[in-house]
Amino acid sequence: RKEVEQDPGPFNVPEGATVAFNCTYSNSASQSFFWYRQDCRKEPKLLMSVYSSGNEDGRFTAQLNRASQYISLLIRDSKLSDSATYLCVVKGQAGTALIFGKGTTLSVSS
Amino acid sequence: GAVVSQHPSWVICKSGTSVKIECRSLDFQATTMFWYRQFPKQSLMLMATSNEGSKATYEQGVEKDKFLINHASLTLSTLTVTSAHPEDSSFYICSARDNRGHLTDTQYFGPGTRLTVL
């Protein structure tokens, strides 16, 4: 079983749509959780950290359910510029590397 | 935010040659750097953890004699792909761990190096 699994995608949505991505992780000892965004042929960039209480950053909302080992990302009012691959990422204790999911590709069209 | 550079950004080489990739933290010291590899349509896979002044720790299945890592200073780690073959063609990305003051355990990624072995 992969350490981090994500929706297979791709997601093709019109501008203005709301889209949700899901992710599960296998290591219950994971301590930190993130969503990264990766554009084609570029390095991943941190989109937001994910907390158990849930957190929101503008049109983006992230949720973490430790009991179910489940992470989600909701994007409201999709923009063309949101088109990218979204990577679910988990990490163990301080100093350890990030573990990446395979990513889910989002394509927003006009 | 902190900046991490990689050089070169892309390289094309012949099979059998060695390629060195540099990863630098530009405005902070990084005792730990990580090297990842990403094949097309795949996730980033950790290759090794590079610690300044000590030997790198390699992930299972990564040949330490083929992928030489040197972390000789607090701002520079190098990855050398020795005797590269076409199957080594990939996107190599480093990240540097920033553990200054209150910024504990934030990792910043370099822009990546695209290696193509002919």
JSON list of C-alpha atoms in Angstrom, two decimals:
[
{"chain": "A", "resi": 1, "resn": "ARG", "atom": "CA", "xyz": [0.00, 0.00, 0.00]},
{"chain": "A", "resi": 2, "resn": "LYS", "atom": "CA", "xyz": [1.35, 3.41, -0.95]},
{"chain": "A", "resi": 3, "resn": "GLU", "atom": "CA", "xyz": [2.09, 5.78, 1.92]},
{"chain": "A", "resi": 4, "resn": "VAL", "atom": "CA", "xyz": [0.00, 8.57, 0.44]},
{"chain": "A", "resi": 5, "resn": "GLU", "atom": "CA", "xyz": [-2.84, 7.92, -1.98]},
{"chain": "A", "resi": 6, "resn": "GLN", "atom": "CA", "xyz": [-4.84, 10.48, -3.89]},
{"chain": "A", "resi": 7, "resn": "ASP", "atom": "CA", "xyz": [-7.79, 10.66, -6.23]},
{"chain": "A", "resi": 8, "resn": "PRO", "atom": "CA", "xyz": [-6.58, 9.52, -9.64]},
{"chain": "A", "resi": 9, "resn": "GLY", "atom": "CA", "xyz": [-7.93, 12.52, -11.60]},
{"chain": "A", "resi": 10, "resn": "PRO", "atom": "CA", "xyz": [-7.71, 14.31, -13.89]},
{"chain": "A", "resi": 11, "resn": "PHE", "atom": "CA", "xyz": [-10.41, 16.75, -12.91]},
{"chain": "A", "resi": 12, "resn": "ASN", "atom": "CA", "xyz": [-11.71, 18.89, -15.74]},
{"chain": "A", "resi": 13, "resn": "VAL", "atom": "CA", "xyz": [-13.96, 21.68, -14.48]},
{"chain": "A", "resi": 14, "resn": "PRO", "atom": "CA", "xyz": [-15.32, 24.99, -15.80]},
{"chain": "A", "resi": 15, "resn": "GLU", "atom": "CA", "xyz": [-14.34, 28.31, -14.31]},
{"chain": "A", "resi": 16, "resn": "GLY", "atom": "CA", "xyz": [-16.28, 29.06, -11.15]},
{"chain": "A", "resi": 17, "resn": "ALA", "atom": "CA", "xyz": [-16.76, 25.43, -10.21]},
{"chain": "A", "resi": 18, "resn": "THR", "atom": "CA", "xyz": [-16.07, 23.98, -6.79]},
{"chain": "A", "resi": 19, "resn": "VAL", "atom": "CA", "xyz": [-13.78, 20.96, -6.76]},
{"chain": "A", "resi": 20, "resn": "ALA", "atom": "CA", "xyz": [-12.63, 18.68, -3.94]},
{"chain": "A", "resi": 21, "resn": "PHE", "atom": "CA", "xyz": [-9.58, 16.48, -3.72]},
{"chain": "A", "resi": 22, "resn": "ASN", "atom": "CA", "xyz": [-9.14, 13.63, -1.27]},
{"chain": "A", "resi": 23, "resn": "CYS", "atom": "CA", "xyz": [-6.09, 11.92, 0.12]},
{"chain": "A", "resi": 24, "resn": "THR", "atom": "CA", "xyz": [-5.40, 9.10, 2.57]},
{"chain": "A", "resi": 25, "resn": "TYR", "atom": "CA", "xyz": [-2.16, 8.26, 4.31]},
{"chain": "A", "resi": 26, "resn": "SER", "atom": "CA", "xyz": [-1.04, 4.97, 5.80]},
{"chain": "A", "resi": 27, "resn": "ASN", "atom": "CA", "xyz": [1.37, 5.98, 8.57]},
{"chain": "A", "resi": 28, "resn": "SER", "atom": "CA", "xyz": [-0.57, 6.87, 11.69]},
{"chain": "A", "resi": 29, "resn": "ALA", "atom": "CA", "xyz": [2.60, 8.40, 13.15]},
{"chain": "A", "resi": 30, "resn": "SER", "atom": "CA", "xyz": [2.59, 11.17, 10.53]},
{"chain": "A", "resi": 31, "resn": "GLN", "atom": "CA", "xyz": [2.70, 14.54, 12.21]},
{"chain": "A", "resi": 32, "resn": "SER", "atom": "CA", "xyz": [2.47, 17.22, 9.56]},
{"chain": "A", "resi": 33, "resn": "PHE", "atom": "CA", "xyz": [0.27, 17.51, 6.53]},
{"chain": "A", "resi": 34, "resn": "PHE", "atom": "CA", "xyz": [0.34, 19.76, 3.50]},
{"chain": "A", "resi": 35, "resn": "TRP", "atom": "CA", "xyz": [-1.06, 20.45, 0.09]},
{"chain": "A", "resi": 36, "resn": "TYR", "atom": "CA", "xyz": [1.49, 21.43, -2.55]},
{"chain": "A", "resi": 37, "resn": "ARG", "atom": "CA", "xyz": [0.86, 22.68, -6.05]},
{"chain": "A", "resi": 38, "resn": "GLN", "atom": "CA", "xyz": [3.08, 21.67, -8.94]},
{"chain": "A", "resi": 39, "resn": "ASP", "atom": "CA", "xyz": [2.98, 23.25, -12.38]},
{"chain": "A", "resi": 40, "resn": "CYS", "atom": "CA", "xyz": [4.28, 21.38, -15.38]},
{"chain": "A", "resi": 41, "resn": "ARG", "atom": "CA", "xyz": [8.05, 20.94, -15.28]},
{"chain": "A", "resi": 42, "resn": "LYS", "atom": "CA", "xyz": [8.37, 23.03, -12.14]},
{"chain": "A", "resi": 43, "resn": "GLU", "atom": "CA", "xyz": [9.19, 22.33, -8.52]},
{"chain": "A", "resi": 44, "resn": "PRO", "atom": "CA", "xyz": [6.32, 21.84, -6.05]},
{"chain": "A", "resi": 45, "resn": "LYS", "atom": "CA", "xyz": [5.25, 24.90, -4.12]},
{"chain": "A", "resi": 46, "resn": "LEU", "atom": "CA", "xyz": [3.54, 24.90, -0.75]},
{"chain": "A", "resi": 47, "resn": "LEU", "atom": "CA", "xyz": [-0.13, 25.74, -1.07]},
{"chain": "A", "resi": 48, "resn": "MET", "atom": "CA", "xyz": [-1.12, 25.33, 2.55]},
{"chain": "A", "resi": 49, "resn": "SER", "atom": "CA", "xyz": [-0.54, 23.34, 5.69]},
{"chain": "A", "resi": 50, "resn": "VAL", "atom": "CA", "xyz": [-3.40, 21.23, 6.99]},
{"chain": "A", "resi": 51, "resn": "TYR", "atom": "CA", "xyz": [-4.57, 21.19, 10.59]},
{"chain": "A", "resi": 52, "resn": "SER", "atom": "CA", "xyz": [-7.03, 19.03, 12.48]},
{"chain": "A", "resi": 53, "resn": "SER", "atom": "CA", "xyz": [-9.21, 22.06, 13.13]},
{"chain": "A", "resi": 54, "resn": "GLY", "atom": "CA", "xyz": [-9.41, 22.73, 9.41]},
{"chain": "A", "resi": 55, "resn": "ASN", "atom": "CA", "xyz": [-8.03, 25.85, 7.80]},
{"chain": "A", "resi": 56, "resn": "GLU", "atom": "CA", "xyz": [-8.98, 28.19, 5.04]},
{"chain": "A", "resi": 57, "resn": "ASP", "atom": "CA", "xyz": [-6.95, 30.44, 2.79]},
{"chain": "A", "resi": 58, "resn": "GLY", "atom": "CA", "xyz": [-9.13, 32.46, 0.48]},
{"chain": "A", "resi": 59, "resn": "ARG", "atom": "CA", "xyz": [-10.82, 30.05, -1.91]},
{"chain": "A", "resi": 60, "resn": "PHE", "atom": "CA", "xyz": [-8.94, 27.07, -0.53]},
{"chain": "A", "resi": 61, "resn": "THR", "atom": "CA", "xyz": [-10.07, 24.99, 2.46]},
{"chain": "A", "resi": 62, "resn": "ALA", "atom": "CA", "xyz": [-8.14, 22.07, 3.86]},
{"chain": "A", "resi": 63, "resn": "GLN", "atom": "CA", "xyz": [-9.35, 19.47, 6.35]},
{"chain": "A", "resi": 64, "resn": "LEU", "atom": "CA", "xyz": [-7.59, 16.71, 8.27]},
{"chain": "A", "resi": 65, "resn": "ASN", "atom": "CA", "xyz": [-9.20, 13.73, 9.93]},
{"chain": "A", "resi": 66, "resn": "ARG", "atom": "CA", "xyz": [-6.53, 11.94, 11.94]},
{"chain": "A", "resi": 67, "resn": "ALA", "atom": "CA", "xyz": [-8.83, 9.11, 12.99]},
{"chain": "A", "resi": 68, "resn": "SER", "atom": "CA", "xyz": [-9.58, 8.24, 9.36]},
{"chain": "A", "resi": 69, "resn": "GLN", "atom": "CA", "xyz": [-6.11, 9.30, 8.15]},
{"chain": "A", "resi": 70, "resn": "TYR", "atom": "CA", "xyz": [-7.81, 11.41, 5.54]},
{"chain": "A", "resi": 71, "resn": "ILE", "atom": "CA", "xyz": [-6.97, 14.82, 4.12]},
{"chain": "A", "resi": 72, "resn": "SER", "atom": "CA", "xyz": [-9.04, 16.97, 1.79]},
{"chain": "A", "resi": 73, "resn": "LEU", "atom": "CA", "xyz": [-8.69, 20.14, -0.23]},
{"chain": "A", "resi": 74, "resn": "LEU", "atom": "CA", "xyz": [-11.64, 22.18, -1.46]},
{"chain": "A", "resi": 75, "resn": "ILE", "atom": "CA", "xyz": [-11.23, 24.84, -4.11]},
{"chain": "A", "resi": 76, "resn": "ARG", "atom": "CA", "xyz": [-14.14, 27.22, -4.58]},
{"chain": "A", "resi": 77, "resn": "ASP", "atom": "CA", "xyz": [-14.77, 29.49, -7.56]},
{"chain": "A", "resi": 78, "resn": "SER", "atom": "CA", "xyz": [-12.07, 27.82, -9.68]},
{"chain": "A", "resi": 79, "resn": "LYS", "atom": "CA", "xyz": [-9.88, 30.06, -11.81]},
{"chain": "A", "resi": 80, "resn": "LEU", "atom": "CA", "xyz": [-8.00, 29.22, -14.97]},
{"chain": "A", "resi": 81, "resn": "SER", "atom": "CA", "xyz": [-4.80, 29.80, -13.01]},
{"chain": "A", "resi": 82, "resn": "ASP", "atom": "CA", "xyz": [-5.73, 26.99, -10.62]},
{"chain": "A", "resi": 83, "resn": "SER", "atom": "CA", "xyz": [-4.90, 24.47, -13.36]},
{"chain": "A", "resi": 84, "resn": "ALA", "atom": "CA", "xyz": [-2.01, 22.42, -11.95]},
{"chain": "A", "resi": 85, "resn": "THR", "atom": "CA", "xyz": [-1.25, 19.18, -10.18]},
{"chain": "A", "resi": 86, "resn": "TYR", "atom": "CA", "xyz": [-2.10, 19.14, -6.48]},
{"chain": "A", "resi": 87, "resn": "LEU", "atom": "CA", "xyz": [0.09, 17.01, -4.27]},
{"chain": "A", "resi": 88, "resn": "CYS", "atom": "CA", "xyz": [-0.93, 15.65, -0.90]},
{"chain": "A", "resi": 89, "resn": "VAL", "atom": "CA", "xyz": [2.11, 15.54, 1.39]},
{"chain": "A", "resi": 90, "resn": "VAL", "atom": "CA", "xyz": [2.72, 14.11, 4.83]},
{"chain": "A", "resi": 91, "resn": "LYS", "atom": "CA", "xyz": [5.70, 14.19, 7.14]},
{"chain": "A", "resi": 92, "resn": "GLY", "atom": "CA", "xyz": [6.86, 12.41, 10.26]},
{"chain": "A", "resi": 93, "resn": "GLN", "atom": "CA", "xyz": [8.82, 13.96, 13.06]},
{"chain": "A", "resi": 94, "resn": "ALA", "atom": "CA", "xyz": [10.95, 17.06, 12.71]},
{"chain": "A", "resi": 95, "resn": "GLY", "atom": "CA", "xyz": [13.85, 16.72, 10.33]},
{"chain": "A", "resi": 96, "resn": "THR", "atom": "CA", "xyz": [12.37, 13.94, 8.23]},
{"chain": "A", "resi": 97, "resn": "ALA", "atom": "CA", "xyz": [11.61, 14.18, 4.54]},
{"chain": "A", "resi": 98, "resn": "LEU", "atom": "CA", "xyz": [8.26, 14.93, 2.95]},
{"chain": "A", "resi": 99, "resn": "ILE", "atom": "CA", "xyz": [6.29, 12.01, 1.55]},
{"chain": "A", "resi": 100, "resn": "PHE", "atom": "CA", "xyz": [4.40, 12.90, -1.59]},
{"chain": "A", "resi": 101, "resn": "GLY", "atom": "CA", "xyz": [1.28, 11.50, -3.14]},
{"chain": "A", "resi": 102, "resn": "LYS", "atom": "CA", "xyz": [1.18, 10.99, -6.87]},
{"chain": "A", "resi": 103, "resn": "GLY", "atom": "CA", "xyz": [-0.85, 14.11, -7.35]},
{"chain": "A", "resi": 104, "resn": "THR", "atom": "CA", "xyz": [-4.18, 14.97, -8.86]},
{"chain": "A", "resi": 105, "resn": "THR", "atom": "CA", "xyz": [-4.32, 17.04, -12.00]},
{"chain": "A", "resi": 106, "resn": "LEU", "atom": "CA", "xyz": [-6.84, 19.85, -12.23]},
{"chain": "A", "resi": 107, "resn": "SER", "atom": "CA", "xyz": [-7.72, 21.52, -15.49]},
{"chain": "A", "resi": 108, "resn": "VAL", "atom": "CA", "xyz": [-9.97, 24.57, -15.33]},
{"chain": "A", "resi": 109, "resn": "SER", "atom": "CA", "xyz": [-11.45, 25.71, -18.62]},
{"chain": "A", "resi": 110, "resn": "SER", "atom": "CA", "xyz": [-13.29, 28.86, -19.67]},
{"chain": "B", "resi": 1, "resn": "GLY", "atom": "CA", "xyz": [10.80, 33.41, 1.90]},
{"chain": "B", "resi": 2, "resn": "ALA", "atom": "CA", "xyz": [13.97, 31.38, 1.80]},
{"chain": "B", "resi": 3, "resn": "VAL", "atom": "CA", "xyz": [15.49, 30.61, -1.58]},
{"chain": "B", "resi": 4, "resn": "VAL", "atom": "CA", "xyz": [17.09, 27.43, -2.79]},
{"chain": "B", "resi": 5, "resn": "SER", "atom": "CA", "xyz": [18.89, 27.28, -6.12]},
{"chain": "B", "resi": 6, "resn": "GLN", "atom": "CA", "xyz": [19.85, 24.33, -8.27]},
{"chain": "B", "resi": 7, "resn": "HIS", "atom": "CA", "xyz": [22.38, 24.18, -11.04]},
{"chain": "B", "resi": 8, "resn": "PRO", "atom": "CA", "xyz": [22.14, 23.28, -13.81]},
{"chain": "B", "resi": 9, "resn": "SER", "atom": "CA", "xyz": [18.44, 23.66, -14.53]},
{"chain": "B", "resi": 10, "resn": "TRP", "atom": "CA", "xyz": [18.69, 21.15, -17.33]},
{"chain": "B", "resi": 11, "resn": "VAL", "atom": "CA", "xyz": [21.37, 18.92, -18.78]},
{"chain": "B", "resi": 12, "resn": "ILE", "atom": "CA", "xyz": [21.65, 16.54, -21.69]},
{"chain": "B", "resi": 13, "resn": "CYS", "atom": "CA", "xyz": [24.50, 14.06, -21.62]},
{"chain": "B", "resi": 14, "resn": "LYS", "atom": "CA", "xyz": [25.71, 10.92, -23.30]},
{"chain": "B", "resi": 15, "resn": "SER", "atom": "CA", "xyz": [25.29, 7.54, -21.71]},
{"chain": "B", "resi": 16, "resn": "GLY", "atom": "CA", "xyz": [28.22, 6.65, -19.47]},
{"chain": "B", "resi": 17, "resn": "THR", "atom": "CA", "xyz": [29.11, 10.18, -18.41]},
{"chain": "B", "resi": 18, "resn": "SER", "atom": "CA", "xyz": [28.75, 11.60, -14.92]},
{"chain": "B", "resi": 19, "resn": "VAL", "atom": "CA", "xyz": [26.63, 14.61, -14.08]},
{"chain": "B", "resi": 20, "resn": "LYS", "atom": "CA", "xyz": [26.91, 16.79, -10.98]},
{"chain": "B", "resi": 21, "resn": "ILE", "atom": "CA", "xyz": [23.90, 18.74, -9.71]},
{"chain": "B", "resi": 22, "resn": "GLU", "atom": "CA", "xyz": [24.32, 21.48, -7.10]},
{"chain": "B", "resi": 23, "resn": "CYS", "atom": "CA", "xyz": [21.77, 22.55, -4.53]},
{"chain": "B", "resi": 24, "resn": "ARG", "atom": "CA", "xyz": [22.38, 25.77, -2.62]},
{"chain": "B", "resi": 25, "resn": "SER", "atom": "CA", "xyz": [20.49, 27.49, 0.15]},
{"chain": "B", "resi": 26, "resn": "LEU", "atom": "CA", "xyz": [20.96, 31.18, -0.61]},
{"chain": "B", "resi": 27, "resn": "ASP", "atom": "CA", "xyz": [19.91, 32.99, 2.55]},
{"chain": "B", "resi": 28, "resn": "PHE", "atom": "CA", "xyz": [19.98, 30.38, 5.27]},
{"chain": "B", "resi": 29, "resn": "GLN", "atom": "CA", "xyz": [22.12, 27.52, 6.47]},
{"chain": "B", "resi": 30, "resn": "ALA", "atom": "CA", "xyz": [20.74, 24.05, 5.92]},
{"chain": "B", "resi": 31, "resn": "THR", "atom": "CA", "xyz": [22.16, 21.20, 7.96]},
{"chain": "B", "resi": 32, "resn": "THR", "atom": "CA", "xyz": [19.81, 18.86, 6.14]},
{"chain": "B", "resi": 33, "resn": "MET", "atom": "CA", "xyz": [18.97, 18.71, 2.48]},
{"chain": "B", "resi": 34, "resn": "PHE", "atom": "CA", "xyz": [16.85, 16.14, 0.69]},
{"chain": "B", "resi": 35, "resn": "TRP", "atom": "CA", "xyz": [17.18, 14.84, -2.85]},
{"chain": "B", "resi": 36, "resn": "TYR", "atom": "CA", "xyz": [14.07, 13.71, -4.74]},
{"chain": "B", "resi": 37, "resn": "ARG", "atom": "CA", "xyz": [13.51, 12.26, -8.19]},
{"chain": "B", "resi": 38, "resn": "GLN", "atom": "CA", "xyz": [10.34, 12.55, -10.24]},
{"chain": "B", "resi": 39, "resn": "PHE", "atom": "CA", "xyz": [9.59, 10.50, -13.35]},
{"chain": "B", "resi": 40, "resn": "PRO", "atom": "CA", "xyz": [6.86, 11.69, -15.74]},
{"chain": "B", "resi": 41, "resn": "LYS", "atom": "CA", "xyz": [3.37, 11.47, -14.24]},
{"chain": "B", "resi": 42, "resn": "GLN", "atom": "CA", "xyz": [4.80, 10.06, -11.01]},
{"chain": "B", "resi": 43, "resn": "SER", "atom": "CA", "xyz": [5.17, 11.50, -7.53]},
{"chain": "B", "resi": 44, "resn": "LEU", "atom": "CA", "xyz": [8.37, 12.88, -6.09]},
{"chain": "B", "resi": 45, "resn": "MET", "atom": "CA", "xyz": [10.33, 10.00, -4.60]},
{"chain": "B", "resi": 46, "resn": "LEU", "atom": "CA", "xyz": [12.88, 10.61, -1.89]},
{"chain": "B", "resi": 47, "resn": "MET", "atom": "CA", "xyz": [16.31, 9.37, -2.92]},
{"chain": "B", "resi": 48, "resn": "ALA", "atom": "CA", "xyz": [18.45, 10.38, 0.03]},
{"chain": "B", "resi": 49, "resn": "THR", "atom": "CA", "xyz": [18.83, 12.64, 3.02]},
{"chain": "B", "resi": 50, "resn": "SER", "atom": "CA", "xyz": [21.99, 14.72, 3.01]},
{"chain": "B", "resi": 51, "resn": "ASN", "atom": "CA", "xyz": [23.42, 15.87, 6.33]},
{"chain": "B", "resi": 52, "resn": "GLU", "atom": "CA", "xyz": [26.23, 18.40, 6.51]},
{"chain": "B", "resi": 53, "resn": "GLY", "atom": "CA", "xyz": [29.48, 16.85, 7.60]},
{"chain": "B", "resi": 54, "resn": "SER", "atom": "CA", "xyz": [28.28, 13.24, 7.55]},
{"chain": "B", "resi": 55, "resn": "LYS", "atom": "CA", "xyz": [27.34, 10.52, 5.12]},
{"chain": "B", "resi": 56, "resn": "ALA", "atom": "CA", "xyz": [24.05, 10.71, 3.33]},
{"chain": "B", "resi": 57, "resn": "THR", "atom": "CA", "xyz": [21.24, 8.31, 4.17]},
{"chain": "B", "resi": 58, "resn": "TYR", "atom": "CA", "xyz": [19.86, 6.58, 1.10]},
{"chain": "B", "resi": 59, "resn": "GLU", "atom": "CA", "xyz": [16.38, 5.22, 0.60]},
{"chain": "B", "resi": 60, "resn": "GLN", "atom": "CA", "xyz": [15.87, 1.57, -0.16]},
{"chain": "B", "resi": 61, "resn": "GLY", "atom": "CA", "xyz": [16.58, 0.79, -3.79]},
{"chain": "B", "resi": 62, "resn": "VAL", "atom": "CA", "xyz": [18.79, 3.84, -4.40]},
{"chain": "B", "resi": 63, "resn": "GLU", "atom": "CA", "xyz": [22.38, 2.89, -5.19]},
{"chain": "B", "resi": 64, "resn": "LYS", "atom": "CA", "xyz": [24.73, 4.99, -3.10]},
{"chain": "B", "resi": 65, "resn": "ASP", "atom": "CA", "xyz": [27.67, 4.27, -5.40]},
{"chain": "B", "resi": 66, "resn": "LYS", "atom": "CA", "xyz": [25.73, 5.52, -8.40]},
{"chain": "B", "resi": 67, "resn": "PHE", "atom": "CA", "xyz": [24.22, 8.61, -6.80]},
{"chain": "B", "resi": 68, "resn": "LEU", "atom": "CA", "xyz": [27.03, 10.27, -4.88]},
{"chain": "B", "resi": 69, "resn": "ILE", "atom": "CA", "xyz": [25.99, 12.93, -2.41]},
{"chain": "B", "resi": 70, "resn": "ASN", "atom": "CA", "xyz": [28.32, 15.44, -0.81]},
{"chain": "B", "resi": 71, "resn": "HIS", "atom": "CA", "xyz": [27.17, 18.00, 1.75]},
{"chain": "B", "resi": 72, "resn": "ALA", "atom": "CA", "xyz": [30.45, 19.70, 2.53]},
{"chain": "B", "resi": 73, "resn": "SER", "atom": "CA", "xyz": [29.07, 23.02, 3.72]},
{"chain": "B", "resi": 74, "resn": "LEU", "atom": "CA", "xyz": [25.94, 24.37, 5.37]},
{"chain": "B", "resi": 75, "resn": "THR", "atom": "CA", "xyz": [24.75, 25.90, 2.12]},
{"chain": "B", "resi": 76, "resn": "LEU", "atom": "CA", "xyz": [25.70, 23.38, -0.53]},
{"chain": "B", "resi": 77, "resn": "SER", "atom": "CA", "xyz": [24.84, 19.78, -1.31]},
{"chain": "B", "resi": 78, "resn": "THR", "atom": "CA", "xyz": [25.79, 18.06, -4.55]},
{"chain": "B", "resi": 79, "resn": "LEU", "atom": "CA", "xyz": [24.36, 15.00, -6.24]},
{"chain": "B", "resi": 80, "resn": "THR", "atom": "CA", "xyz": [26.53, 13.27, -8.81]},
{"chain": "B", "resi": 81, "resn": "VAL", "atom": "CA", "xyz": [24.91, 10.74, -11.12]},
{"chain": "B", "resi": 82, "resn": "THR", "atom": "CA", "xyz": [27.79, 8.49, -12.09]},
{"chain": "B", "resi": 83, "resn": "SER", "atom": "CA", "xyz": [27.87, 6.59, -15.38]},
{"chain": "B", "resi": 84, "resn": "ALA", "atom": "CA", "xyz": [24.45, 7.88, -16.29]},
{"chain": "B", "resi": 85, "resn": "HIS", "atom": "CA", "xyz": [22.14, 5.77, -18.44]},
{"chain": "B", "resi": 86, "resn": "PRO", "atom": "CA", "xyz": [18.89, 6.63, -20.23]},
{"chain": "B", "resi": 87, "resn": "GLU", "atom": "CA", "xyz": [16.84, 5.18, -17.37]},
{"chain": "B", "resi": 88, "resn": "ASP", "atom": "CA", "xyz": [18.38, 7.84, -15.09]},
{"chain": "B", "resi": 89, "resn": "SER", "atom": "CA", "xyz": [16.66, 10.54, -17.14]},
{"chain": "B", "resi": 90, "resn": "SER", "atom": "CA", "xyz": [14.38, 12.29, -14.70]},
{"chain": "B", "resi": 91, "resn": "PHE", "atom": "CA", "xyz": [13.59, 15.51, -12.84]},
{"chain": "B", "resi": 92, "resn": "TYR", "atom": "CA", "xyz": [15.87, 15.82, -9.82]},
{"chain": "B", "resi": 93, "resn": "ILE", "atom": "CA", "xyz": [14.73, 18.21, -7.08]},
{"chain": "B", "resi": 94, "resn": "CYS", "atom": "CA", "xyz": [16.42, 19.14, -3.85]},
{"chain": "B", "resi": 95, "resn": "SER", "atom": "CA", "xyz": [14.93, 20.67, -0.75]},
{"chain": "B", "resi": 96, "resn": "ALA", "atom": "CA", "xyz": [16.68, 22.35, 2.13]},
{"chain": "B", "resi": 97, "resn": "ARG", "atom": "CA", "xyz": [15.47, 22.30, 5.69]},
{"chain": "B", "resi": 98, "resn": "ASP", "atom": "CA", "xyz": [15.31, 25.68, 7.38]},
{"chain": "B", "resi": 99, "resn": "ASN", "atom": "CA", "xyz": [15.53, 25.29, 11.11]},
{"chain": "B", "resi": 100, "resn": "ARG", "atom": "CA", "xyz": [16.38, 28.88, 12.03]},
{"chain": "B", "resi": 101, "resn": "GLY", "atom": "CA", "xyz": [14.73, 30.28, 15.14]},
{"chain": "B", "resi": 102, "resn": "HIS", "atom": "CA", "xyz": [10.98, 30.02, 15.00]},
{"chain": "B", "resi": 103, "resn": "LEU", "atom": "CA", "xyz": [11.00, 28.68, 11.44]},
{"chain": "B", "resi": 104, "resn": "THR", "atom": "CA", "xyz": [11.41, 25.13, 12.60]},
{"chain": "B", "resi": 105, "resn": "ASP", "atom": "CA", "xyz": [11.45, 22.40, 10.04]},
{"chain": "B", "resi": 106, "resn": "THR", "atom": "CA", "xyz": [10.27, 24.28, 6.99]},
{"chain": "B", "resi": 107, "resn": "GLN", "atom": "CA", "xyz": [11.57, 22.84, 3.75]},
{"chain": "B", "resi": 108, "resn": "TYR", "atom": "CA", "xyz": [12.18, 24.88, 0.64]},
{"chain": "B", "resi": 109, "resn": "PHE", "atom": "CA", "xyz": [12.51, 23.34, -2.79]},
{"chain": "B", "resi": 110, "resn": "GLY", "atom": "CA", "xyz": [14.99, 24.14, -5.49]},
{"chain": "B", "resi": 111, "resn": "PRO", "atom": "CA", "xyz": [13.67, 24.68, -9.02]},
{"chain": "B", "resi": 112, "resn": "GLY", "atom": "CA", "xyz": [14.77, 21.22, -10.11]},
{"chain": "B", "resi": 113, "resn": "THR", "atom": "CA", "xyz": [17.20, 19.83, -12.68]},
{"chain": "B", "resi": 114, "resn": "ARG", "atom": "CA", "xyz": [15.93, 18.01, -15.72]},
{"chain": "B", "resi": 115, "resn": "LEU", "atom": "CA", "xyz": [18.41, 15.33, -16.76]},
{"chain": "B", "resi": 116, "resn": "THR", "atom": "CA", "xyz": [18.21, 13.67, -20.15]},
{"chain": "B", "resi": 117, "resn": "VAL", "atom": "CA", "xyz": [20.66, 10.87, -20.90]},
{"chain": "B", "resi": 118, "resn": "LEU", "atom": "CA", "xyz": [20.98, 9.95, -24.55]}
]
